[in-house]
Short mmCIF file of C-alpha atoms in Angstrom, two decimals:
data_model
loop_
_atom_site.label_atom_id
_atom_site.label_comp_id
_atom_site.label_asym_id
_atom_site.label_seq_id
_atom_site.Cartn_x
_atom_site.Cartn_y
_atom_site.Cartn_z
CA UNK A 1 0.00 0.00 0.00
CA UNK A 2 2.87 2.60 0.78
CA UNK A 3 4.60 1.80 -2.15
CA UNK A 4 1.10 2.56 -4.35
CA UNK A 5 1.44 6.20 -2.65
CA UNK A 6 4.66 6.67 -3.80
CA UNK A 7 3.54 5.61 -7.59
CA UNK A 8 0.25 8.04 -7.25
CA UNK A 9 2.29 10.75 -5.28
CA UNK A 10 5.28 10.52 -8.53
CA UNK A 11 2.15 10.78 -10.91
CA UNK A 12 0.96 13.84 -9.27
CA UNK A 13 4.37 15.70 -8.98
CA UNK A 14 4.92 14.61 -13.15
CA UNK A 15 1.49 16.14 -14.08
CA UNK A 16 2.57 19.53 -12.26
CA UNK A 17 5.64 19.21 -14.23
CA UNK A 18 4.74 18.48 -17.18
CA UNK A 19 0.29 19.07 -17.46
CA UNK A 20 0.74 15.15 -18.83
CA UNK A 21 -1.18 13.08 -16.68
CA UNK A 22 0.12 9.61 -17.69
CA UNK A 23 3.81 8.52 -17.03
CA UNK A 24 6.32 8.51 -19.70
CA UNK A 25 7.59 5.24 -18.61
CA UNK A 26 7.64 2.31 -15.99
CA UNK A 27 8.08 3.23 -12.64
CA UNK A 28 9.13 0.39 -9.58
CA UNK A 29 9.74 1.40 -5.52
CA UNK A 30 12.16 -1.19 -4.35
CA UNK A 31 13.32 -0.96 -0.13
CA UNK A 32 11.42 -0.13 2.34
CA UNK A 33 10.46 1.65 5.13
CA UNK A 34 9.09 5.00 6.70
CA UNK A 35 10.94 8.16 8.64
CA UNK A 36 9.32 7.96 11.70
CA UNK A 37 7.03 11.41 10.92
CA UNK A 38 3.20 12.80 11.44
CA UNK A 39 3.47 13.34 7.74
CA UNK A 40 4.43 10.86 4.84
CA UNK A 41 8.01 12.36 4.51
CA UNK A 42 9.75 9.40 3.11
CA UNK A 43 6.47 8.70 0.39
CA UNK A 44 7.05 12.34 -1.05
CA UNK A 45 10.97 12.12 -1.20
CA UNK A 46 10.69 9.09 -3.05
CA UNK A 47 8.46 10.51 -5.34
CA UNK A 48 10.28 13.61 -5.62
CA UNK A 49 13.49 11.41 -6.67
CA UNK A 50 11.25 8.81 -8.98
CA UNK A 51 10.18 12.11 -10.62
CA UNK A 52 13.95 13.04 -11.27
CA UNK A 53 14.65 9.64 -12.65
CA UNK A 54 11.39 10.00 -14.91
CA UNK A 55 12.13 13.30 -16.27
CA UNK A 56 15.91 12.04 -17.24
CA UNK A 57 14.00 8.66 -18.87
CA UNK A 58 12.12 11.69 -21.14
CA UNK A 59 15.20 13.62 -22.06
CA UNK A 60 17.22 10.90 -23.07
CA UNK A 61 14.21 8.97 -24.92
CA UNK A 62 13.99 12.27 -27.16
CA UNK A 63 17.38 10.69 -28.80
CA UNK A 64 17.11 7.32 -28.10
CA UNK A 65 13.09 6.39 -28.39
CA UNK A 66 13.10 4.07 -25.70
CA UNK A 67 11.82 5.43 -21.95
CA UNK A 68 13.74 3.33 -19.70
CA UNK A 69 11.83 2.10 -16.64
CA UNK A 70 12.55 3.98 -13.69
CA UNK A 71 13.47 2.24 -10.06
CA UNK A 72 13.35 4.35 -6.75
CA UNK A 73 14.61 3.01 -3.73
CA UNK A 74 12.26 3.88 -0.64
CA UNK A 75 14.65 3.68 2.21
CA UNK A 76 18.36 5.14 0.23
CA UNK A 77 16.50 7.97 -0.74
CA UNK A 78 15.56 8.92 2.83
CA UNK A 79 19.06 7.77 4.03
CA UNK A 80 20.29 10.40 1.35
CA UNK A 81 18.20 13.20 3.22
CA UNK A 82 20.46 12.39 6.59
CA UNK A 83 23.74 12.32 4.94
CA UNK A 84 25.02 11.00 2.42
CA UNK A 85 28.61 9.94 3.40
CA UNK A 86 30.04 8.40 6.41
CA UNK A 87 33.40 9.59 6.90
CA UNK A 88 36.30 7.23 8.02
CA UNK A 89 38.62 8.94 10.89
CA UNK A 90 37.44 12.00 9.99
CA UNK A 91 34.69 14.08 11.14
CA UNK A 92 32.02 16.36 9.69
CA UNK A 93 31.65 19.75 11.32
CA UNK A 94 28.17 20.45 13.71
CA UNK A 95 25.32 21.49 11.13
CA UNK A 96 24.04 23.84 13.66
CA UNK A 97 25.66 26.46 15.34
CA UNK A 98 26.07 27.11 18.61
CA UNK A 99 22.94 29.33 19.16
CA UNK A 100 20.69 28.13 16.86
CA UNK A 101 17.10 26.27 17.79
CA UNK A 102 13.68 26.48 19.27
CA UNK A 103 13.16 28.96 22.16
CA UNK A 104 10.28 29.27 24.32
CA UNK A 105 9.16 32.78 24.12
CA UNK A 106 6.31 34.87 26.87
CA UNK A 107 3.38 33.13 24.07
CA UNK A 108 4.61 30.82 22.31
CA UNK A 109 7.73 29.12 20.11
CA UNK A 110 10.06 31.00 18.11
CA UNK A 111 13.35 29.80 16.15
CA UNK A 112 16.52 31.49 15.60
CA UNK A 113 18.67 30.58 12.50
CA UNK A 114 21.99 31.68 13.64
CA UNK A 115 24.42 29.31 11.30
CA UNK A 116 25.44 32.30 9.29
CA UNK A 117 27.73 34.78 11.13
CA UNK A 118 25.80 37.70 9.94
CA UNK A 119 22.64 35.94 11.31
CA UNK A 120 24.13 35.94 14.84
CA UNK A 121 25.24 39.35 15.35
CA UNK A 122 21.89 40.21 14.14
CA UNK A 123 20.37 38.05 17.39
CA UNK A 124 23.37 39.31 19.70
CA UNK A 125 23.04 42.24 18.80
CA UNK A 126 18.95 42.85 19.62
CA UNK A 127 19.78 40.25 22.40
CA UNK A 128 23.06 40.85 23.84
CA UNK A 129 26.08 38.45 23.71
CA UNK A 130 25.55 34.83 24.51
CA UNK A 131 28.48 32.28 25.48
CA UNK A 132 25.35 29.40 25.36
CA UNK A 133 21.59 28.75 24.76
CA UNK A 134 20.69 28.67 28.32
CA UNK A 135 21.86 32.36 28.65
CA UNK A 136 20.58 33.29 25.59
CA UNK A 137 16.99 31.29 26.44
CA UNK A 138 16.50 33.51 30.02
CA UNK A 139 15.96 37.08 27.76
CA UNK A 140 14.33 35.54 24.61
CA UNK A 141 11.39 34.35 26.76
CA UNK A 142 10.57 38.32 27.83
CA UNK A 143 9.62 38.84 24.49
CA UNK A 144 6.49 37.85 22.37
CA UNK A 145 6.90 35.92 19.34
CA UNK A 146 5.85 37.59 16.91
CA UNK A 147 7.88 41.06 17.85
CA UNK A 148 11.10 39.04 18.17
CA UNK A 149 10.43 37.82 15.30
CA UNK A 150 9.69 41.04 13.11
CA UNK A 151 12.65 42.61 14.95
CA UNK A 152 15.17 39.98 13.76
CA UNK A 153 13.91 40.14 10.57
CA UNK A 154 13.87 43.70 10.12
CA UNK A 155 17.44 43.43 11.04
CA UNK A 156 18.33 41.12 8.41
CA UNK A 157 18.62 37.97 10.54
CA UNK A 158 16.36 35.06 10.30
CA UNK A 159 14.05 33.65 12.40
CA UNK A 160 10.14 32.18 12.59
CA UNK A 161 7.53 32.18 14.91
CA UNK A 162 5.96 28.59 15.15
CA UNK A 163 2.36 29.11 13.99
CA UNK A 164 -0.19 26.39 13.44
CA UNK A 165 -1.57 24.80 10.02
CA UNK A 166 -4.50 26.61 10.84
CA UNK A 167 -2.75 29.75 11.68
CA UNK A 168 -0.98 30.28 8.25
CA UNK A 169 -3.75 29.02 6.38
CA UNK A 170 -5.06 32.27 7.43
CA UNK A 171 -1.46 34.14 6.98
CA UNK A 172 -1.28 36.34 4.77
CA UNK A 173 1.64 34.99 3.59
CA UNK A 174 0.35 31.22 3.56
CA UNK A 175 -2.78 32.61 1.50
CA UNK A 176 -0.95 33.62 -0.95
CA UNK A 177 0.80 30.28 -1.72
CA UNK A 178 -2.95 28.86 -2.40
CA UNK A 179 -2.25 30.63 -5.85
CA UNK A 180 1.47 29.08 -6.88
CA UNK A 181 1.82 26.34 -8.46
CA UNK A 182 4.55 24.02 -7.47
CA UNK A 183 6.81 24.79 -10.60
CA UNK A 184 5.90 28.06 -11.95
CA UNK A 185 7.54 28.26 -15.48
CA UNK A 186 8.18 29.83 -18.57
CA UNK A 187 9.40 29.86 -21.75
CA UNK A 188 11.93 31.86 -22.91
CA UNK A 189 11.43 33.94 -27.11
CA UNK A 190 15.15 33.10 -27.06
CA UNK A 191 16.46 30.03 -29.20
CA UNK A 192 19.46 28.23 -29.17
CA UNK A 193 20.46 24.42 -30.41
CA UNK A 194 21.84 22.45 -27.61
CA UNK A 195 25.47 21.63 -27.51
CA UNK A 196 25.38 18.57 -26.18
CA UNK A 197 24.55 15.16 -27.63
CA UNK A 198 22.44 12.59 -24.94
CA UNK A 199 23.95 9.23 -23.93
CA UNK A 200 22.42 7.39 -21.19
CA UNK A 201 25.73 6.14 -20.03
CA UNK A 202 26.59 9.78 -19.43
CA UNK A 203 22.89 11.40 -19.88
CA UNK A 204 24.20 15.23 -19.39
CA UNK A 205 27.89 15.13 -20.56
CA UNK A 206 28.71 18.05 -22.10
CA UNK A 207 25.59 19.90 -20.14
CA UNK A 208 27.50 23.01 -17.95
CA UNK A 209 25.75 24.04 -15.02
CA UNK A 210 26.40 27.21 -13.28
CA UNK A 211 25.63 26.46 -9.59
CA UNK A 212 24.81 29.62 -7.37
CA UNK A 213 23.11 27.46 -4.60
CA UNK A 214 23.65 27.34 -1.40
CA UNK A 215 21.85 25.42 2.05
CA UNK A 216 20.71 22.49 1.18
CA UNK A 217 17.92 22.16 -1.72
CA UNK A 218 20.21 23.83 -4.44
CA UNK A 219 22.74 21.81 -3.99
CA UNK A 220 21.20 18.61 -3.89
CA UNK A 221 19.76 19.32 -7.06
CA UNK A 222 23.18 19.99 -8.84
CA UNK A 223 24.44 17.19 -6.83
CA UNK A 224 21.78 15.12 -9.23
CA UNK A 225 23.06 16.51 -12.48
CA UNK A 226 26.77 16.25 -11.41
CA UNK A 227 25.93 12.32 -11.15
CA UNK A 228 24.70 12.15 -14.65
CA UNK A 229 27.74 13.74 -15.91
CA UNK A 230 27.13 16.85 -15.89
CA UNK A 231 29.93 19.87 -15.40
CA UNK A 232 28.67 21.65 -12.49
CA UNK A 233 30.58 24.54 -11.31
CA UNK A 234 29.56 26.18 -7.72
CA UNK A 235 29.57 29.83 -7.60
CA UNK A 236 29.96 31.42 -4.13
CA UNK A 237 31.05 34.65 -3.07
CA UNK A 238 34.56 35.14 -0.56
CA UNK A 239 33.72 34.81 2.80
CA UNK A 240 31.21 32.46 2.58
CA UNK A 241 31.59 29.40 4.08
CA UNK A 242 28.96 25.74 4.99
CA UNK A 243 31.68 23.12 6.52
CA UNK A 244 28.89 20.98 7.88
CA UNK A 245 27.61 20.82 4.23
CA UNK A 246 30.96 20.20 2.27
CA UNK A 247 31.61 16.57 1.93
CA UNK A 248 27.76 15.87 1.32
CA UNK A 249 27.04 18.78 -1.55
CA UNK A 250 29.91 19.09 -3.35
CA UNK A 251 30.29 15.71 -4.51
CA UNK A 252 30.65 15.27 -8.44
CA UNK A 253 31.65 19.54 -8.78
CA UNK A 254 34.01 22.06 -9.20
CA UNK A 255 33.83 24.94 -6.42
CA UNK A 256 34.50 28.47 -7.04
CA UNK A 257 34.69 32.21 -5.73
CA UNK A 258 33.84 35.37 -7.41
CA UNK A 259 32.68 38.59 -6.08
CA UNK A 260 29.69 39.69 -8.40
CA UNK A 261 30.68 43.27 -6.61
CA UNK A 262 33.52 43.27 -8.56
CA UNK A 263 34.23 44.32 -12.12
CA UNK A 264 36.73 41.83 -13.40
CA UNK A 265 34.47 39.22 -11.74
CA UNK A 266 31.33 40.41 -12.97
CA UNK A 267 33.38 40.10 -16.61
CA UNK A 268 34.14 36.29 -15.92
CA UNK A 269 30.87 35.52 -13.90
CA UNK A 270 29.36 36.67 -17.47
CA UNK A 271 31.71 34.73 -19.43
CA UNK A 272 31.02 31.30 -17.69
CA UNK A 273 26.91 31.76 -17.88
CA UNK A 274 27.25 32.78 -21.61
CA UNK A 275 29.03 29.61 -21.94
CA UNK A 276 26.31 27.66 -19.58
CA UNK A 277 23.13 25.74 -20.35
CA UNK A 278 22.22 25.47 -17.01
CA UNK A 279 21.86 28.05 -13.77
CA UNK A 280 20.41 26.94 -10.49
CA UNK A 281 20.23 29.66 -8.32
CA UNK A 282 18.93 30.08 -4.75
CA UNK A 283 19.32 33.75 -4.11
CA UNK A 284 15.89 35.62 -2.47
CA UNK A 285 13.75 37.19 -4.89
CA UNK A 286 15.24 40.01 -6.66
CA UNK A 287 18.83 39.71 -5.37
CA UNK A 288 20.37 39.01 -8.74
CA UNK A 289 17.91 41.46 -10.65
CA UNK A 290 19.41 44.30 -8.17
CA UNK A 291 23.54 42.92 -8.78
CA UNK A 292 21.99 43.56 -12.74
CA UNK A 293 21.77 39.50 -13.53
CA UNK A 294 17.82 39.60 -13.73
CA UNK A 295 16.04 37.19 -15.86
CA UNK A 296 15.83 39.07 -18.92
CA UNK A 297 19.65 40.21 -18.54
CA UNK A 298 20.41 36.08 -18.18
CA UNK A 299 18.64 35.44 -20.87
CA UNK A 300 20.13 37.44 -22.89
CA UNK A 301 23.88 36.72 -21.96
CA UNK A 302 22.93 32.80 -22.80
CA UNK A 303 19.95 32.22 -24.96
CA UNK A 304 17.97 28.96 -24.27
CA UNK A 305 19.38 29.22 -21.20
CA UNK A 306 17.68 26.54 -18.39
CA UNK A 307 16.88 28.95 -15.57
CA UNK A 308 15.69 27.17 -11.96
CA UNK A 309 15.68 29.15 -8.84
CA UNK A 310 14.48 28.84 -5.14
CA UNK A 311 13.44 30.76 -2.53
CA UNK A 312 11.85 30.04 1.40
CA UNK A 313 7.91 31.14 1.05
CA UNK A 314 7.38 31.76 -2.54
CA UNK A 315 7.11 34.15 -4.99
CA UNK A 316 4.32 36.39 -4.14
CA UNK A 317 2.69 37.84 -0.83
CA UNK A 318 4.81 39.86 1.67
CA UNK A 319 7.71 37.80 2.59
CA UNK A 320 8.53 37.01 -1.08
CA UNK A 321 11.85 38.30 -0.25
CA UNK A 322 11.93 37.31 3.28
CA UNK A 323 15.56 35.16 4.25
CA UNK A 324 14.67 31.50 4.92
CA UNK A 325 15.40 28.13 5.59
CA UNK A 326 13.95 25.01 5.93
CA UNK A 327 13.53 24.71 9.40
CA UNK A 328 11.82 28.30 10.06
CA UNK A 329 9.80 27.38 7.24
CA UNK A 330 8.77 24.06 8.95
CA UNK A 331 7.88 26.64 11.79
CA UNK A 332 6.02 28.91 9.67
CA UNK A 333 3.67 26.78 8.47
CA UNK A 334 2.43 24.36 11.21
CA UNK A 335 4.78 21.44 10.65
CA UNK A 336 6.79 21.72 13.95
CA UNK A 337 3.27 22.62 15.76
CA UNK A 338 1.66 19.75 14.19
CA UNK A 339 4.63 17.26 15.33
CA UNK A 340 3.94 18.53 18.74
CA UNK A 341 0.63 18.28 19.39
CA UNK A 342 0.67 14.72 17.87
CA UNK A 343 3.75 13.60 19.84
CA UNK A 344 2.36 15.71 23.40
CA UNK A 345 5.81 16.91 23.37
CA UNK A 346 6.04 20.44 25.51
CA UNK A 347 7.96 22.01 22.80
CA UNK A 348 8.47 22.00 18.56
CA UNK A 349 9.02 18.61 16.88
CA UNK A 350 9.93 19.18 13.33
CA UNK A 351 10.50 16.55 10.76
CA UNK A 352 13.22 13.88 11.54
CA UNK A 353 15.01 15.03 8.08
CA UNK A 354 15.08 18.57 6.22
CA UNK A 355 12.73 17.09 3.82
CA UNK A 356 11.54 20.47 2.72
CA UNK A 357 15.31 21.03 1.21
CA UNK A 358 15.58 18.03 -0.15
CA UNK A 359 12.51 16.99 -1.88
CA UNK A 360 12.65 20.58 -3.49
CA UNK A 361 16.18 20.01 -4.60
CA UNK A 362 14.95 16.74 -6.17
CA UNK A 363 12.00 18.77 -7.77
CA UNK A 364 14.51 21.28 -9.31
CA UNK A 365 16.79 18.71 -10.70
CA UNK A 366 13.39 17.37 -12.28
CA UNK A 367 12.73 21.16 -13.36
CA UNK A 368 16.49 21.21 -15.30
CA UNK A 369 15.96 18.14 -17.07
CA UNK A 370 12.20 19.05 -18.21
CA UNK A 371 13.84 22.26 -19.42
CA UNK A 372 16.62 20.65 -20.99
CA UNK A 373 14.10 18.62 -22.67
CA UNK A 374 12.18 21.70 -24.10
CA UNK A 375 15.59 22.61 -25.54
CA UNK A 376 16.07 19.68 -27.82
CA UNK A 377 12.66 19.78 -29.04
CA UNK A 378 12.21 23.87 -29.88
CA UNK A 379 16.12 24.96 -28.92
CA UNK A 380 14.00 27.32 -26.25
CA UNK A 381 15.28 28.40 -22.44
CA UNK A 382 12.78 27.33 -19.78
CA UNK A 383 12.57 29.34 -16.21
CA UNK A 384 11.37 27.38 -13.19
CA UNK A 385 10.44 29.10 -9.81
CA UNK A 386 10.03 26.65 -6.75
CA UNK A 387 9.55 27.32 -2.87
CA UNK A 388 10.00 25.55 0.00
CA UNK A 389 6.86 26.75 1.36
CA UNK A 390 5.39 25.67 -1.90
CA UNK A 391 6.36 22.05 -0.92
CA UNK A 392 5.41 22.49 2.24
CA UNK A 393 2.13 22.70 1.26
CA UNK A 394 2.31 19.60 -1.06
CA UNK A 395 3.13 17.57 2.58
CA UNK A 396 1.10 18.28 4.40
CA UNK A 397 -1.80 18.36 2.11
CA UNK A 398 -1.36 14.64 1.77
CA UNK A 399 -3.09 12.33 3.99
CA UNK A 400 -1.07 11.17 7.05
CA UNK A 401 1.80 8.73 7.39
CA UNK A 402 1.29 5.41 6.84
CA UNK A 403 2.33 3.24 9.95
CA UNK A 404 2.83 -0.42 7.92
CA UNK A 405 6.09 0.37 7.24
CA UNK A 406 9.05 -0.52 9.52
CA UNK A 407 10.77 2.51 10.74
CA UNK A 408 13.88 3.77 8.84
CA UNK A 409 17.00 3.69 11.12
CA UNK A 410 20.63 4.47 10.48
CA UNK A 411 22.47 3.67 7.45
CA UNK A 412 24.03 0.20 7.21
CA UNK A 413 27.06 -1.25 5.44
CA UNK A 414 24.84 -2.66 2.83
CA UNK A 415 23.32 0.88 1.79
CA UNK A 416 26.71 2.49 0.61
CA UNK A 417 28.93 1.99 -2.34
CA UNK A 418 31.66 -0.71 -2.14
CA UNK A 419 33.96 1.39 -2.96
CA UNK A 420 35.43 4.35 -1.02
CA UNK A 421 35.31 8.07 -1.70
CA UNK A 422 39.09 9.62 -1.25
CA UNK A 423 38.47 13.38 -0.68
CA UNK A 424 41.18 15.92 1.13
CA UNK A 425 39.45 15.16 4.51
CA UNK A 426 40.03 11.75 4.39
CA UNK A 427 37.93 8.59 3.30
CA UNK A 428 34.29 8.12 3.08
CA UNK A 429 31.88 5.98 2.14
CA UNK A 430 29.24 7.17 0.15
CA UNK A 431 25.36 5.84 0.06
CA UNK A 432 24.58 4.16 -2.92
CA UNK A 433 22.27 6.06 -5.40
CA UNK A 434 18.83 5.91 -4.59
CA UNK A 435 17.36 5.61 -8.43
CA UNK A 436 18.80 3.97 -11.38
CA UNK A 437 17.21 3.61 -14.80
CA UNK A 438 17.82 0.58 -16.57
CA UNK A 439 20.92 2.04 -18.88
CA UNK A 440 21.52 5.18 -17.03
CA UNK A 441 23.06 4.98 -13.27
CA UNK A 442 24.21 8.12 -11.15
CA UNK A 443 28.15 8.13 -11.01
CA UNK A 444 30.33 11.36 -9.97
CA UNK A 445 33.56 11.35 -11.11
CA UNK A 446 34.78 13.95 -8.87
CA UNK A 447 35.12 13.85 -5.03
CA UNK A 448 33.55 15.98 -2.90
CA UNK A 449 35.50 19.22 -2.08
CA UNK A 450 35.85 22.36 0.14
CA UNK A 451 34.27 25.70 -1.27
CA UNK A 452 36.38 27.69 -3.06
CA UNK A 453 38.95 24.71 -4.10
CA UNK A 454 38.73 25.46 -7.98
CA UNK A 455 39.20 27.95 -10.74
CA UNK A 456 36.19 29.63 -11.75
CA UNK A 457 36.47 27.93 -15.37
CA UNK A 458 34.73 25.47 -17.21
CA UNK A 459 36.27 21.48 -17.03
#
């Protein structure tokens, strides 16, 4: 039974794709097991990766003729939602920092996203300095939640209120997500033939994808293309840094700097994206129109480009612009409210996983190869807009977890590759993909590596 909601969930998510209500090819769950969740997290991420795998089987059919049956594995792509590599005398930095989490406020929950150094002097500074949460805790409870949170917003820094599904049903903000569709796209009057010729041994060789991503669901979707060949180069601007995220992201890429401030790397930023068929980008809304790299100025540096961006609550309303992340985003919109009024826990239980992240980055790697699709048909661009508010709402629209399933647990020796992944930290052992078609299988050829490790030039 759970494995027929993954098949109708991947039929829903390829007719929002695509308006085609009927598969393009066979589609088998294999594994099983369920995250332990009040919501049916590890059905949608499968579908959300089966729906990657069918959207590759329609790209590469377009030279082939044959749509290769499509095989998702239940429990490896949940295990690729934790982490995907277990390191081997070698540790991976803490994902959270110090100061980041739930707090109980005078009236409620709030959540401070502190990870980004910027982000905590904002909270330190409305706050004062904190050496720990406990001392931080004793003066965010004097506030209400919903001034602490417009003042550390207003200040640039990030942070959410926890609100019930109820509560931002009636949000101003979550009412205007009843209007978005999942992938909002367009075509662009551009033309250009593709430059690229479709194996499925190596589906996207040749394909260059300009990566300005960053935490998490960006990256996992490049992470996708790098494993069907793809050249994926990351983007990211000096001073930046995501050590907890490094050895899981970067796998299969190249990883730049440039500062888009600056003209000589404004000249080579533009002389890479000319060059590119791809960009996946995961700035806020309007950030690249305002550095002068809007749509119509990207289109027009790389005609035909494939255009996919992302950003927290969607792309109309008030907080279209509004700094996010998946967690305050799970406390925005009655996940982490939900989780604890079904568990009778006294405070916030989000999802065991940062599904929001990455079943959107799954959905955007769908997104690149439906527009890379549309550019071997009519040689036309393609611009696709998700949220992870947007796929919020796809969760927990669905009907509840199914409990038939045996929970999902740690990764075992039998879920990773067989051989090991040598990367300048030291070895690791990465999961094994968690879909395969029947002639196409996810391989990176390149370790994963720190940020800022490579050139900013094309392989």
């Amino acid at each position: 039974m759970s494995d027929e909601l993954i098949q109708e969930k991947a039929r829903e998510l390829y007719a929002q794709l695509t308006g085609k209500l009927s598969l393009p090819c066979l589609l088998h769950v294999s594994g099983d097991g369920n995250l332990p969740a009040y919501y049916p997290v590890t059905p949608l991420i499968a579908a959300s990766v089966a729906l990657a795998g069918m959207a590759l089987s329609r790209l590469v059919a377009l030279q082939s003729g044959v749509h290769d049956a499509v095989t998702v594995d239940r429990r490896l792509a949940s295990l690729w939602c934790k982490t995907s590599i277990r390191p081997e005398g070698w540790e991976i930095p803490p994902a959270w920092d110090s100061l980041a989490g739930d707090y109980a406020t005078a009236d409620g929950w709030i959540r401070l996203h502190t990870n980004a150094p910027a982000h905590r002097k904002v909270v330190e500074t409305l706050l004062g300095k904190a050496d720990n949460r406990e001392a931080l805790a004793l003066r965010v409870v004097m506030w209400k939640k919903a001034g602490l949170e417009q003042a550390v917003v207003q200040a640039g820094g990030c942070a959410a209120q926890m609100l019930s599904a109820a509560e931002w049903q009636n949000h101003v903000q979550g009412k205007s997500l009843l209007t978005e569709p999942l992938f909002q796209s367009s075509l662009s009057p551009e033309a250009a033939a593709p430059q690229w010729k479709l194996s499925p041994e190596q589906p996207l060789a040749g394909v260059k994808v300009l990566d300005l991503t960053r935490i998490i669901a960006g990256p996992v979707a490049t992470r996708f293309l790098a494993g069907l060949g793809a050249d994926v180069l990351r983007i990211d601007p000096f001073g930046w840094d995501e050590t907890s995220q490094e050895a899981d992201v970067t796998l299969g890429k190249h990883c730049a700097r440039l500062n888009l401030h600056n003209p000589q790397d404004r000249h080579r930023f533009e002389e890479l994206l000319r060059d590119a068929d791809v960009i996946v980008h995961g700035y806020r809304a309007g950030a690249l129109h305002k550095l002068g790299y809007g749509s119509e100025q990207r289109r027009s540096i790389a005609p035909g480009l494939v255009d996919v961006c992302l950003n927290a609550y969607g792309w109309s309303g008030p907080w279209r612009e509004r700094r996010g992340f998946d967690s305050l985003v799970q406390m925005s919109c009655g996940i982490a409210e939900y989780g604890m009024q079904k568990s009778g826990s006294q405070k916030p239980v989000p999802l065991p996983v940062q599904a929001l992240d990455h079943v959107t980055g799954y959905l955007m790697a769908a997104a690149v190869l439906q527009g890379l699709a549309q550019r071997v048909e009519t040689g036309q661009g393609r611009e696709t807009r998700l949220s992870l508010a947007r796929t919020a709402r796809e969760l927990t629209e669905d009907n509840p977890q199914a409990d038939n399933e045996p929970p999902i647990g740690s990764a075992g020796q039998a879920d990773y590759s067989a051989e090991p992944e040598h990367t300048v930290w030291g070895t690791g052992w990465r999961l094994r993909p968690p879909v395969w078609l029947e002639n196409s299988r996810l391989a990176w050829d390149l370790p994963a590596s720190p940020l800022g490790s490579a050139p900013a030039n094309w392989r």
